[in-house]
Every structure is written in structure tokens, then in C-alpha cells.
Tab-separated table of C-alpha atoms in Angstrom:
chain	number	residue	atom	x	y	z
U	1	UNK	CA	181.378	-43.161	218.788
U	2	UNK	CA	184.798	-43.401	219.080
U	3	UNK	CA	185.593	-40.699	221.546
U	4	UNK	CA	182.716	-41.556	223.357
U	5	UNK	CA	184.371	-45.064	223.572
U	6	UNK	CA	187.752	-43.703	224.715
U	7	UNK	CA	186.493	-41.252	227.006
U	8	UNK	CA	184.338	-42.995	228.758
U	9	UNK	CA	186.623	-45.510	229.754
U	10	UNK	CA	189.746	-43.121	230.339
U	11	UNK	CA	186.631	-41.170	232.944
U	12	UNK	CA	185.764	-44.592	234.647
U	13	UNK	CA	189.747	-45.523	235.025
U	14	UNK	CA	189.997	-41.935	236.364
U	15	UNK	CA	187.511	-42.183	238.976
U	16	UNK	CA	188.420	-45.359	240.483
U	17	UNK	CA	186.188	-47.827	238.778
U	18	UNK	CA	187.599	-51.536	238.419
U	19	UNK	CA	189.426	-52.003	235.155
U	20	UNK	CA	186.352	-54.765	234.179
U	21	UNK	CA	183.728	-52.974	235.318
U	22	UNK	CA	184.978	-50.053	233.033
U	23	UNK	CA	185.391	-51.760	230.326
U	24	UNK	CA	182.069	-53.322	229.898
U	25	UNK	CA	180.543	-50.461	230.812
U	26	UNK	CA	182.331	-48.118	228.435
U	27	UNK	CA	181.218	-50.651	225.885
U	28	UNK	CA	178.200	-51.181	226.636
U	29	UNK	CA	177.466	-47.262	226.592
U	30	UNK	CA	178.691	-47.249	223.286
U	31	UNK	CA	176.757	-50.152	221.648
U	32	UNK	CA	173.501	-48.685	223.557
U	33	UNK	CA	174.303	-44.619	222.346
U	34	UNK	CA	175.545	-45.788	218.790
U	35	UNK	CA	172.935	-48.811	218.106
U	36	UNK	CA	175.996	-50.570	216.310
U	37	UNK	CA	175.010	-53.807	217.230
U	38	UNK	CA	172.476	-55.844	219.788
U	39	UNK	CA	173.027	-55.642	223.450
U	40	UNK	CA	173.148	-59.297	222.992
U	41	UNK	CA	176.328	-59.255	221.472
U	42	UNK	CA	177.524	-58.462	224.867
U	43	UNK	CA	177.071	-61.744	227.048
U	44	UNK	CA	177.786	-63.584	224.042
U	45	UNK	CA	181.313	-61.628	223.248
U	46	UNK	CA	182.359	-62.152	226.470
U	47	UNK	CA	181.300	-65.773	226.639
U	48	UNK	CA	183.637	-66.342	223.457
U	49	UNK	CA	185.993	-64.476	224.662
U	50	UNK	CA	187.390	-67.054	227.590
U	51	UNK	CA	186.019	-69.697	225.539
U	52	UNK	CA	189.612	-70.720	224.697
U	53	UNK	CA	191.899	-73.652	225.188
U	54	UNK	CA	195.223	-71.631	225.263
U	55	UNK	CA	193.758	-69.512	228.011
U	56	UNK	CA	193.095	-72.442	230.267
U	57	UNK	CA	196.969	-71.866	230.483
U	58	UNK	CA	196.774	-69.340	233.154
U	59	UNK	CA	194.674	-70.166	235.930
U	60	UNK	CA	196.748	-73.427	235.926
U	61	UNK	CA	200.385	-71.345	236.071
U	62	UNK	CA	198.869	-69.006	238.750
U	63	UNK	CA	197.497	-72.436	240.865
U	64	UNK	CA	201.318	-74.117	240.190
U	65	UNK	CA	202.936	-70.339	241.816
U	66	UNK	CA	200.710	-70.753	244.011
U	67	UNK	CA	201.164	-74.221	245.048
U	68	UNK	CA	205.261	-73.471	244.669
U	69	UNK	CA	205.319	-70.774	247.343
U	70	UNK	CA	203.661	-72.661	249.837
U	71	UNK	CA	205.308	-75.703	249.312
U	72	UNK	CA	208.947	-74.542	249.997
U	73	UNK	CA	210.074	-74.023	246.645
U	74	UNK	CA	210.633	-70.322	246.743
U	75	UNK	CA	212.967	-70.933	249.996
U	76	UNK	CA	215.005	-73.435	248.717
U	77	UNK	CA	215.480	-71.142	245.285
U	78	UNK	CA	216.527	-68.335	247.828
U	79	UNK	CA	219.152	-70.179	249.357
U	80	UNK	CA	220.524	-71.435	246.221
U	81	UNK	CA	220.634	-68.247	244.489
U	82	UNK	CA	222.660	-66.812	247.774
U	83	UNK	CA	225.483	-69.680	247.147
U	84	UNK	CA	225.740	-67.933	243.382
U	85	UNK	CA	225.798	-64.237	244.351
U	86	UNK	CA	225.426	-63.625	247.950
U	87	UNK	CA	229.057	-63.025	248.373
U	88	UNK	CA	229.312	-60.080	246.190
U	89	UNK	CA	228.852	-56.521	246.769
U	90	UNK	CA	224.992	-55.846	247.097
U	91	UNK	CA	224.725	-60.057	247.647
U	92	UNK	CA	221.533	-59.709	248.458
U	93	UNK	CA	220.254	-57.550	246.580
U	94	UNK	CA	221.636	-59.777	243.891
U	95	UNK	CA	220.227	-63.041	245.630
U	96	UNK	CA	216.305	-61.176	245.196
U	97	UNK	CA	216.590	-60.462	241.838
U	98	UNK	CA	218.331	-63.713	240.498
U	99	UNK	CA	215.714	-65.839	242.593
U	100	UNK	CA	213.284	-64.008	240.754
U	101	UNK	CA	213.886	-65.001	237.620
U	102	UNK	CA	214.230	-68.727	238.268
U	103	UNK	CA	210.732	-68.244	240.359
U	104	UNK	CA	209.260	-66.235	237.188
U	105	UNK	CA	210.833	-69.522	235.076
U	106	UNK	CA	207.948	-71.172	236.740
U	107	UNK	CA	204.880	-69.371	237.929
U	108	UNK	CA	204.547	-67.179	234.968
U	109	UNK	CA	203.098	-64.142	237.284
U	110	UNK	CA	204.869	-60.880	238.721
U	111	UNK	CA	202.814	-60.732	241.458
U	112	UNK	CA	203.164	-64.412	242.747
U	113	UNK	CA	206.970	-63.856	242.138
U	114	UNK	CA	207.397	-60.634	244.159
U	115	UNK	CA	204.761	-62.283	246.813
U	116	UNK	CA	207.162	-65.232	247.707
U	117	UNK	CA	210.788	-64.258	247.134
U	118	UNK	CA	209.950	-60.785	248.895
U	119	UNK	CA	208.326	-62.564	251.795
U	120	UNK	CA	211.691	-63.875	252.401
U	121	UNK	CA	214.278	-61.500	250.989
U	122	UNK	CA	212.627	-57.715	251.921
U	123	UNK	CA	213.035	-58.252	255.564
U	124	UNK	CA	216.775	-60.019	255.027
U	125	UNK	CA	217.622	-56.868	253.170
U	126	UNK	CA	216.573	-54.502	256.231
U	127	UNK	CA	217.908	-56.288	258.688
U	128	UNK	CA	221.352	-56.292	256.261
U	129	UNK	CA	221.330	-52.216	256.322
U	130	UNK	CA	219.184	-51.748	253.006
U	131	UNK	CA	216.620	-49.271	253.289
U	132	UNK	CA	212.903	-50.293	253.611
U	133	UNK	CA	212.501	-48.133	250.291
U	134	UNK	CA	215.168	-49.777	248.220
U	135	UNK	CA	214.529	-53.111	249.524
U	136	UNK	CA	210.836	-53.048	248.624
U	137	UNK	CA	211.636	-51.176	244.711
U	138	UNK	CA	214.210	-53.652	244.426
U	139	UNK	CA	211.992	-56.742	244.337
U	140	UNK	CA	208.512	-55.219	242.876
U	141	UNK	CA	210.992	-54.211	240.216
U	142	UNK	CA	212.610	-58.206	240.582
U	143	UNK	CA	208.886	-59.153	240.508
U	144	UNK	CA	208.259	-58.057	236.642
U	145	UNK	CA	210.087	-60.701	235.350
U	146	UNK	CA	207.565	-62.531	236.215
U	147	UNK	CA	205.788	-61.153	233.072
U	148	UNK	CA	208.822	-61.066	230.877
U	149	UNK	CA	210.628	-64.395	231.506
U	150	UNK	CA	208.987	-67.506	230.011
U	151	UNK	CA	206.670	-69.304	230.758
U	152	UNK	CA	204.618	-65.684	230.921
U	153	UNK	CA	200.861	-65.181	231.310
U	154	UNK	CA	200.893	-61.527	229.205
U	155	UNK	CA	202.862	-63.684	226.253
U	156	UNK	CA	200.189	-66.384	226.288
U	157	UNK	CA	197.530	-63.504	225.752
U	158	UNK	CA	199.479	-61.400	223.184
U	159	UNK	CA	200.069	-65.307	221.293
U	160	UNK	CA	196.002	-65.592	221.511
U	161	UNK	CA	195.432	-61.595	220.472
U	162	UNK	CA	197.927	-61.558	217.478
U	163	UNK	CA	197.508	-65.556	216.423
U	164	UNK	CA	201.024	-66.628	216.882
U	165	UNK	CA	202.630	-69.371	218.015
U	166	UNK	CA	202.839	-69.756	222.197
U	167	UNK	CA	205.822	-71.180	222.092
U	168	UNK	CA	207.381	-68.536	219.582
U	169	UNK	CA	206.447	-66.414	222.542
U	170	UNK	CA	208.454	-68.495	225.101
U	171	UNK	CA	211.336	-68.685	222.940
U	172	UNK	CA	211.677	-64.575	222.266
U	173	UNK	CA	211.505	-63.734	225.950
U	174	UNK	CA	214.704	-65.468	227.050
U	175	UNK	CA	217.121	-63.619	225.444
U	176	UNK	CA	215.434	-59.853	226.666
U	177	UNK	CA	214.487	-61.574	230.416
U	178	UNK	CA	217.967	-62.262	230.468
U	179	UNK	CA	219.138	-58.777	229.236
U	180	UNK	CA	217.020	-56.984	232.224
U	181	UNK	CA	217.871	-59.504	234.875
U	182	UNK	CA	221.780	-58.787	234.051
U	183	UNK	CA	221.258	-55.101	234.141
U	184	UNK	CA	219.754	-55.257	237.719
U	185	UNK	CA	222.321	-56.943	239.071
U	186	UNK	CA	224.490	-54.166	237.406
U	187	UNK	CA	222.658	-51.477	239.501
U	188	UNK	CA	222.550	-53.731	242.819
U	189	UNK	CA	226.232	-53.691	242.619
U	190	UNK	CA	226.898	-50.128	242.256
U	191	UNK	CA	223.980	-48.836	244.606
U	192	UNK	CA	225.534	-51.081	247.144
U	193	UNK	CA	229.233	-49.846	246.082
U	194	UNK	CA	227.869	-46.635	247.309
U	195	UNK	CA	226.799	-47.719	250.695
U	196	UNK	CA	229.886	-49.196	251.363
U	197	UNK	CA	227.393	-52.198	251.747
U	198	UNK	CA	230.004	-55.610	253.179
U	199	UNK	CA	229.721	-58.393	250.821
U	200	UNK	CA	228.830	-61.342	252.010
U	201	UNK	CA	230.935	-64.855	252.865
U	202	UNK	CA	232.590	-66.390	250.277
U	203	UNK	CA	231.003	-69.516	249.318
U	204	UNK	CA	232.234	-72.715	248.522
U	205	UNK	CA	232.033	-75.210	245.576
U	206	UNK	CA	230.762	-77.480	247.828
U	207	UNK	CA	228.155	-74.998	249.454
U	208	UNK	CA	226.834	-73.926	245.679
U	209	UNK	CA	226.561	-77.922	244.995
U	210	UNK	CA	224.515	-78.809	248.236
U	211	UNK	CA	222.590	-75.878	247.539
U	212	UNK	CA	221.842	-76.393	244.412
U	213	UNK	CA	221.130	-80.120	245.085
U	214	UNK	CA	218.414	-79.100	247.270
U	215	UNK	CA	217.268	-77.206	244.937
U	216	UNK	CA	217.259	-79.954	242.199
U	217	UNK	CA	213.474	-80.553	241.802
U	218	UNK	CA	212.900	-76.401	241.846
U	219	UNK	CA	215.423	-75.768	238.934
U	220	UNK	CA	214.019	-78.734	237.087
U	221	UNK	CA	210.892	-77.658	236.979
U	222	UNK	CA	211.452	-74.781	234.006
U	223	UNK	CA	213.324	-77.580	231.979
U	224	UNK	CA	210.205	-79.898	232.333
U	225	UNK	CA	207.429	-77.089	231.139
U	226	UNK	CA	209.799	-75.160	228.303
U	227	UNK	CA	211.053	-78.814	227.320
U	228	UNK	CA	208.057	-80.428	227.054
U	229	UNK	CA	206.439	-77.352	224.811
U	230	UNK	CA	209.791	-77.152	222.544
U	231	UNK	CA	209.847	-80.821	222.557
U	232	UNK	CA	206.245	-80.849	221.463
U	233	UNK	CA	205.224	-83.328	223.712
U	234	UNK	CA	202.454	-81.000	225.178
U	235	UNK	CA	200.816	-78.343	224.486
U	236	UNK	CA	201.574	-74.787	226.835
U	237	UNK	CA	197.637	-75.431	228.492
U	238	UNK	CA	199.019	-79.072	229.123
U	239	UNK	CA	202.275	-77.863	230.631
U	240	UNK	CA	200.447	-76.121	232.883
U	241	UNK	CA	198.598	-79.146	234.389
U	242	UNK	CA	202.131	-80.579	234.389
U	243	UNK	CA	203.188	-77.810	236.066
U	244	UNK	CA	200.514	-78.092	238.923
U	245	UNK	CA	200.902	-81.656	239.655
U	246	UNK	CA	204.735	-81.200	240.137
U	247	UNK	CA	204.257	-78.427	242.411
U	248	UNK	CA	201.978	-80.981	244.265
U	249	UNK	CA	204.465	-84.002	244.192
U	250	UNK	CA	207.350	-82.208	245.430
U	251	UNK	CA	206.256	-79.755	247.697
U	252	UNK	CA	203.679	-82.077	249.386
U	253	UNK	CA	205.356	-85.443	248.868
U	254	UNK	CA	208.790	-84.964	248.277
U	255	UNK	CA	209.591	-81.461	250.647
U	256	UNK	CA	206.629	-82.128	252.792
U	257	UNK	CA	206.228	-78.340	253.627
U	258	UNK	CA	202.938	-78.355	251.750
U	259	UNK	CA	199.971	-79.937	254.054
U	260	UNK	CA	196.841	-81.017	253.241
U	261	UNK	CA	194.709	-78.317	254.676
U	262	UNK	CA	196.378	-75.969	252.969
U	263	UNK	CA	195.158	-77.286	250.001
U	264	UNK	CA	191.364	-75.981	250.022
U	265	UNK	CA	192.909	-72.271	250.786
U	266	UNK	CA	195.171	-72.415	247.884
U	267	UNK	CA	192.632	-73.167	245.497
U	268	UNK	CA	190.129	-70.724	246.778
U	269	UNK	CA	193.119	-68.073	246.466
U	270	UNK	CA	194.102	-69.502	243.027
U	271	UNK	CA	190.274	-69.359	242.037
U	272	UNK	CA	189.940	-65.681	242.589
U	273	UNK	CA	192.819	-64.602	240.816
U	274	UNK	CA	192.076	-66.399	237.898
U	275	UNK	CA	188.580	-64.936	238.330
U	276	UNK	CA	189.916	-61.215	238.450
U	277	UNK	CA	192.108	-62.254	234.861
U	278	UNK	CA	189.283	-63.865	232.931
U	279	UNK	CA	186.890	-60.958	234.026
U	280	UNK	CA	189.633	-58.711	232.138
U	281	UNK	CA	190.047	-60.579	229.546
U	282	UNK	CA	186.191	-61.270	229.145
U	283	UNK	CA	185.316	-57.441	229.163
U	284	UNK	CA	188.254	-56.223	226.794
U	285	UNK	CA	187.054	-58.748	224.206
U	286	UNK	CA	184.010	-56.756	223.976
U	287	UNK	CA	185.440	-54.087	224.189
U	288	UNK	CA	188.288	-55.177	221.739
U	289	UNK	CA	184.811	-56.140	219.269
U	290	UNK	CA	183.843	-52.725	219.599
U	291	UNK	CA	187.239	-51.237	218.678
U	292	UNK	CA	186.990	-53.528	215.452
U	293	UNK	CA	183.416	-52.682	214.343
U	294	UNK	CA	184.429	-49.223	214.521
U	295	UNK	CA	187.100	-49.531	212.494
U	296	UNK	CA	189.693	-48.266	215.100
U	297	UNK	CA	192.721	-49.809	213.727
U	298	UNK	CA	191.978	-48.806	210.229
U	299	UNK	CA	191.358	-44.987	210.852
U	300	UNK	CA	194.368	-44.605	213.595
U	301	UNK	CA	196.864	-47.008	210.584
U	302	UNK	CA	195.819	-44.529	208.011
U	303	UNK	CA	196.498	-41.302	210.355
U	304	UNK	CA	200.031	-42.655	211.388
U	305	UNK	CA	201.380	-44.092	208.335
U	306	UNK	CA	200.864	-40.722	206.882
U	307	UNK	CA	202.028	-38.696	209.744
U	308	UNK	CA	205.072	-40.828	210.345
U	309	UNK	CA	207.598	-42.027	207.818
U	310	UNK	CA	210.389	-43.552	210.041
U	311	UNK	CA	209.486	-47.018	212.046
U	312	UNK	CA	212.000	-45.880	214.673
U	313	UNK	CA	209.715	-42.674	215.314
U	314	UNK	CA	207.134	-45.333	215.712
U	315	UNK	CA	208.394	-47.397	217.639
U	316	UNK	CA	209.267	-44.991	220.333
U	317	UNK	CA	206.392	-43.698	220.272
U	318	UNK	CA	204.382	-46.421	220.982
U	319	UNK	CA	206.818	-47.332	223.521
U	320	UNK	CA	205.653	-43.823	225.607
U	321	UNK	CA	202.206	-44.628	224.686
U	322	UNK	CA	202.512	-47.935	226.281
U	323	UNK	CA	204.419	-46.831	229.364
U	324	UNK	CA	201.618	-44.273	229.965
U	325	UNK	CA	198.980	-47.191	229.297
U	326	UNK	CA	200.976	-49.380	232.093
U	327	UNK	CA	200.983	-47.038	234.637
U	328	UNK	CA	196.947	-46.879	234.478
U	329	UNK	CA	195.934	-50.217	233.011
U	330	UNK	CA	196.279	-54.152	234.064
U	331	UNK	CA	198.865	-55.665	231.519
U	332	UNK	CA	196.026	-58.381	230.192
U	333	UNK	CA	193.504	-55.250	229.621
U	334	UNK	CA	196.043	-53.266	227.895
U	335	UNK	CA	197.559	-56.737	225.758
U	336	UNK	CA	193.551	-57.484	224.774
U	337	UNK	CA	193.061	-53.777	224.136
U	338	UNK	CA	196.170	-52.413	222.143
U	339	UNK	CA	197.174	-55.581	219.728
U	340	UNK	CA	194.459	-55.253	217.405
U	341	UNK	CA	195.216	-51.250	217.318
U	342	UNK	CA	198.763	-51.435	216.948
U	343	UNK	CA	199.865	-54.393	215.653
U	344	UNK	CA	198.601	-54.017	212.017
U	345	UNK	CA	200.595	-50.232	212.025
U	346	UNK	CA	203.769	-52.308	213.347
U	347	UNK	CA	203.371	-54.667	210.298
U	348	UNK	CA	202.933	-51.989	207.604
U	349	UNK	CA	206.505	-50.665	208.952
U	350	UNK	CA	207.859	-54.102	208.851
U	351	UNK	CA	208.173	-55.181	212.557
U	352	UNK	CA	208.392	-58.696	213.059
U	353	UNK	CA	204.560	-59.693	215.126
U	354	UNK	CA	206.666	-61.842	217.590
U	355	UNK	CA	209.547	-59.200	217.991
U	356	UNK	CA	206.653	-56.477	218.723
U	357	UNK	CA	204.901	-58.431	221.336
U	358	UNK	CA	208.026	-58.518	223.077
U	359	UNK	CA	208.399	-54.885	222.972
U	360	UNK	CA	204.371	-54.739	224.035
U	361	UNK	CA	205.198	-57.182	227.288
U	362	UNK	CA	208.731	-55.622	228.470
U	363	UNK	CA	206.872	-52.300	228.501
U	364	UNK	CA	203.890	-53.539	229.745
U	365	UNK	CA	205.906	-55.555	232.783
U	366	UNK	CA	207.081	-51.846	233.475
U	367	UNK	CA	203.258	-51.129	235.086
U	368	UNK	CA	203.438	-53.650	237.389
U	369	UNK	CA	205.556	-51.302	239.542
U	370	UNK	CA	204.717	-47.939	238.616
U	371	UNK	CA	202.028	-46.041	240.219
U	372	UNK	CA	198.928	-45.939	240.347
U	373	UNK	CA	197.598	-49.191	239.875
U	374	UNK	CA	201.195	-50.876	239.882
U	375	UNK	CA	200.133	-54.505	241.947
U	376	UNK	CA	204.140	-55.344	242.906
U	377	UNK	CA	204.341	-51.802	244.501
U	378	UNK	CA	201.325	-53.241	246.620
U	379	UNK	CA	202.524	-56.099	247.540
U	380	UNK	CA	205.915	-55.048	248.435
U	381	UNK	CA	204.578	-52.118	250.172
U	382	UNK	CA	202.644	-54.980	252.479
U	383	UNK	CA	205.417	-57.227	253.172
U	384	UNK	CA	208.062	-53.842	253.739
U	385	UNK	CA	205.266	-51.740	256.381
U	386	UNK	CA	205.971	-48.507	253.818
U	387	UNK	CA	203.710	-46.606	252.571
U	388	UNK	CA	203.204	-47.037	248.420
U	389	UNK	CA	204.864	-43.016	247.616
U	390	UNK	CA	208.157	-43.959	249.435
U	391	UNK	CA	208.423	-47.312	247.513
U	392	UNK	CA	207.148	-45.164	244.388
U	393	UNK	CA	210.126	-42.987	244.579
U	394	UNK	CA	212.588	-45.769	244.892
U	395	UNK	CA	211.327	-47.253	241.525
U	396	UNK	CA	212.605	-44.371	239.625
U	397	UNK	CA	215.957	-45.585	238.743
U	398	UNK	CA	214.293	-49.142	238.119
U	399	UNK	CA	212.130	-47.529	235.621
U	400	UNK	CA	214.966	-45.545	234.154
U	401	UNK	CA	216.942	-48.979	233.811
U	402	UNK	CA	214.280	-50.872	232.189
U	403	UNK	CA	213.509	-48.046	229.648
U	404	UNK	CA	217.026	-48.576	228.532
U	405	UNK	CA	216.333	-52.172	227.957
U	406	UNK	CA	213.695	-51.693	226.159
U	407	UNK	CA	215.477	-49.443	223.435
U	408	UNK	CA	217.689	-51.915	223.183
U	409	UNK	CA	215.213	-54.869	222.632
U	410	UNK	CA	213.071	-52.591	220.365
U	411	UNK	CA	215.986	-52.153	218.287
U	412	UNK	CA	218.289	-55.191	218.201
U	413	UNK	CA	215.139	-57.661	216.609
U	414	UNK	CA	217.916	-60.737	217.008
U	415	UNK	CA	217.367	-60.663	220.538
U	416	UNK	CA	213.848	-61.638	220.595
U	417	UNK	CA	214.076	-63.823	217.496
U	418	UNK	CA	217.239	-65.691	217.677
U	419	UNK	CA	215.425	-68.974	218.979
U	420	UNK	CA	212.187	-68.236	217.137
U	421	UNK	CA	211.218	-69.698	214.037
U	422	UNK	CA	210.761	-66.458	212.448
């Protein structure tokens, strides 16, 4: 039952079926083949599944991204970020990645972060003498942090899947967001060292302070959610609905670049995205139910803790196991599917469950711009006019810099758990 479990979903993924659709069907084939339990269990497991408060979390962050990038946030975080950096070799470059991580601070998604910073900065990097190729790698690779910096939509499921604290999740991706946003800056200096790329104008105190004054109410925003969560004056699901009706206030009120009849088409947008994350989540609980009632994370524990006697060897290896999963699998599926497999094995050999869903999500954020299914290669492809291969290529070295992170993150535990309560 198990193969027929694993196979049949790895044969669904390969032909091109939906990552829902082939979960529920590779689960459903295996409750009807193995009689293991009613087909009744099915719309019920699912049910249960979203039936969660925490997960009311998300499609609130992906409506406030949403609401953000049409309400002039994301420009006014662009300009800002160009005071900081712009004037350095590979400025731009620089400017795409550093307003990605203050964008990530507050939609929570990768692809609504490399949607509205690359809207801006991918065609500002062409006309500046970057190539379509680098331009478009450089900000679906930006775009991940979206995933990795708090507040994070993949931590809030790995919180629910392993039954830790949200905020503990929060807390342990600063530290490694930070680590990965400071070594792409590192390569956009040197790659732009090598095309004698001109830095930009020097900027003034006083252009960084009007800039960043205009930028107040953007840059407040990740104080107000993390702050009120730390400060335990709401819940994460409640930040989120403080998150939306900010985004409202000052982009519709306060900016005035967000009209009314752009509400209705945010919402329906917001609506389906949320959809396409709940139906994940919804079929990889039952198929997560599955995986339990067939003891999966017993039998693969017992195989690896006697095959393997280091949790280095581990470690690495589920980091290659993971980076294969990413490049085939949606980050929630994979979360869902994986935690109850691996995270028992990553106790017995001591890892910290906080520390090791850091490890899960850095790798994970790796997928979102890796082919096949990478969703920042396919929205930077759109906004660039490039075909997905030629931006595939240029994500090589962003891939190679991000494994390097990860090593480090995987084994330096302080990073991840310096603010924790761990």
C-alpha cells in the first residue's frame, strides 16, 4: 500500500496532473485498493483539515499583499530601498532584493513579493544594461523571501503540522532571512563588478530621510503585525485582519492610489489564491492521514536510524531530498506531506522541531524558483517577455548561493533559535 501510495502520486505529478487533484486521488486509490478505512473518511479528512483557526492566517496575508501592491506600497518601498543601496555597484540589483524583504516583512507570500517589486524593478534593470535573464533570476530568486522572512505562510503551516508555537516560527526566520538577503546583495555586487555595471548617484541624508518618510506607514507595517504577536496582543490569524485593514487605510485613505473599484477585483483575485492553498492543504491532510495509518513515519524512522548513525549525514540528506521535493511539489503540499515523515527521525537525532522547520522552509523557498513547477520563475518570466529555460539557467548561481545558506543554517542551530523560546 505504500508504494502504491507513493507511486501513484509521483505518476500523477509526472504527467501533469494538479498537485490537489493528485493528491486526493493518489489517496483515494489507496483507501479504495487497500480497504484501510471508509471512503467517508475522505470528505470528512479534508473538511478537518482547513477546519483551523491558525490557517485563517493566510488567505488574510495573501488579501493584505494583495491590497499592498495595488495600493502603492510596493512603489514607495522601491524608492526607499534605492536611497539605501542604489548608489552602489549593482544598485539596483541591490534595490530588488532589499525591497523584497521589507515587502516579504508584510505579505508573507513569494509570489505576491516577486509580482509587485518585479513589476517595477525587472524593466528598471533592462533598461539599466542588466540582462532580461539576470534581471528576471534576480528577483524570482528576491521573491523567496517571501517564504522565509516573517510573517511567512509555509511557517504558519509547518507551526500547525508539527504543533509549535507560530510565533516561535516568526522569531527563527529573522536571523536566516537576514543571512540570505545579505548574501544576495554579496553576489549583486560582484556580478555587477564584472559588468563594469556604473553605480548609481550618491544619495543624500536628506534624500534617504524623505524617502524613508514616505515610506513611514509601509515600514511600520512589519512592526505593527510582529509587535502585536510578540507583544501578545493578538493572535498571528488576528494580525492578519490587522494587517488587511491597514493595507486598506493607507493605501485607500491615506496614499489614495487604491480606488474603490478595485476593490471587488482584489478580492476575487485574493479568493482564488486562497482557494488554490486550502485545496492543497485540504488534499495533503488526507493524504498526510493515509501516511499515518500506514505507519509511514514509523517504518522509514526505524530504516534510517539504523542505516545512519551521524545527524549531520541526516541532515544533508534530507536537505537533497527536500530540494528534489521543491523542484516538483508546492511548498504547502510538501510542508503538509513531509513533517509528519521527517520530523519524528529529526527528533530521535536531537534536532531542535523549530530549528528543523527552518531548515524544511529555507529549502522549500528554494522551489519557488527552480523548474518545473517553480511559480516566481513564472511570474518573472511574464513581467521580463523570456521564455521560463533562459530565466531557468540564470537561477543556477541563485540556487548555488542559497544551498550555501542553508548548510550554514542547518548547522549553526543559534541562528534560528536565538529569539525563540527554545
Amino acid at each position: 500500500m505504500i508504494a502504491l501510495l507513493f507511486g501513484s502520486l509521483l505518476l500523477l505529478l509526472i504527467v501533469g496532473v494538479p498537485v490537489t487533484f493528485a493528491l486526493g486521488l493518489a489517496a483515494i486509490a489507496t483507501i479504495w485498493q487497500g480497504s484501510i478505512m471508509p471512503l467517508l473518511i475522505v470528505p470528512q479528512e479534508m473538511i478537518r483539515s482547513v477546519n483551523s483557526f491558525p490557517l485563517l492566517a493566510i488567505p488574510f496575508f495573501i488579501l493584505a499583499g494583495n491590497l499592498m501592491q495595488e495600493g502603492g506600497i510596493s512603489a514607495r518601498l522601491v524608492n526607499f530601498s534605492k536611497t539605501l543601496v542604489g548608489s552602489m555597484t549593482g544598485g539596483l540589483a541591490m534595490v530588488a532584493i532589499v525591497t523584497s524583504a521589507f515587502f516579504a516583512a508584510i505579505s508573507g507570500s513569494g509570489a505576491a513579493t516577486t509580482a509587485a517589486v518585479g513589476a517595477i524593478l525587472i524593466p528598471a534593470m533592462v533598461t539599466q544594461g542588466y540582462s532580461k535573464r539576470y534581471a528576471a533570476a534576480n528577483q524570482a530568486a528576491s521573491g523567496a523571501l517571501g517564504v522565509i522572512i516573517p510573517p511567512s505562510i509555509p511557517l504558519i503551516l509547518y507551526a500547525i503540522s508539527a504543533n509549535q508555537s507560530v510565533g516561535d516560527m516568526f522569531l527563527a526566520g529573522v536571523l536566516p532571512g537576514a543571512l540570505v538577503v545579505v548574501s544576495l546583495l554579496i553576489y549583486a555586487f560582484f556580478h555587477a563588478r564584472g559588468m563594469q555595471t556604473a553605480p548609481g548617484e550618491p544619495t543624500s541624508l536628506r534624500e534617504i530621510l524623505v524617502a524613508g518618510w514616505k515610506a513611514l506607514l509601509a515600514l511600520a507595517m512589519p512592526a505593527l503585525i510582529l509587535g502585536g504577536i510578540y507583544g501578545g496582543i493578538v493572535t498571528p490569524t488576528e494580525a492578519a485582519v490587522v494587517a488587511v485593514v491597514y493595507a486598506l487605510i493607507v493605501g485607500g485613505v491615506i496614499y489614495r492610489e487604491l480606488p474603490l473599484r478595485a476593490i471587488p477585483r482584489i478580492l476575487r483575485t485574493s479568493a482564488v489564491t486562497s482557494a488554490v492553498v486550502l485545496s492543497i492543504i485540504a488534499a495533503a491532510g488526507l493524504y498526510g492521514r493515509i501516511i499515518l495509518q500506514l505507519r509511514v513515519p514509523s517504518v522509514i524512522s526505524d530504516f534510517v536510524v539504523g542505516a545512519i548513525d551521524s545527524p549531520w549525514l541526516f541532515i544533508i540528506l534530507v536537505n537533497l531530498l527536500l530540494l528534489l521535493v521543491g523542484m516538483f511539489l508546492e511548498a504547502a503540499a510538501a510542508i503538509l506531506i513531509f513533517t509528519p515523515i521527517l520530523l519524528p527521525i529529526a527528533l530521535t537525532f536531537g534536532f531542535d522541531p523549530v530549528h528543523f522547520g527552518v531548515i524544511m522552509v529555507v529549502n522549500l523557498a528554494m522551489g519557488m524558483f527552480t523548474p518545473p513547477v517553480g511559480l516566481n520563475l513564472f511570474i518573472a518570466s511574464s513581467i521580463a517577455r523570456i521564455g521560463v529555460p533562459q530565466i531557468a539557467r540564470g537561477v543556477i548561481p541563485f540556487v548555488a548561493i542559497l544551498l550555501v545558506d542553508l548548510l550554514i543554517i542547518s548547522f549553526l542551530p543559534w541562528l534560528s533559535l536565538v529569539f525563540t523560546s527554545q
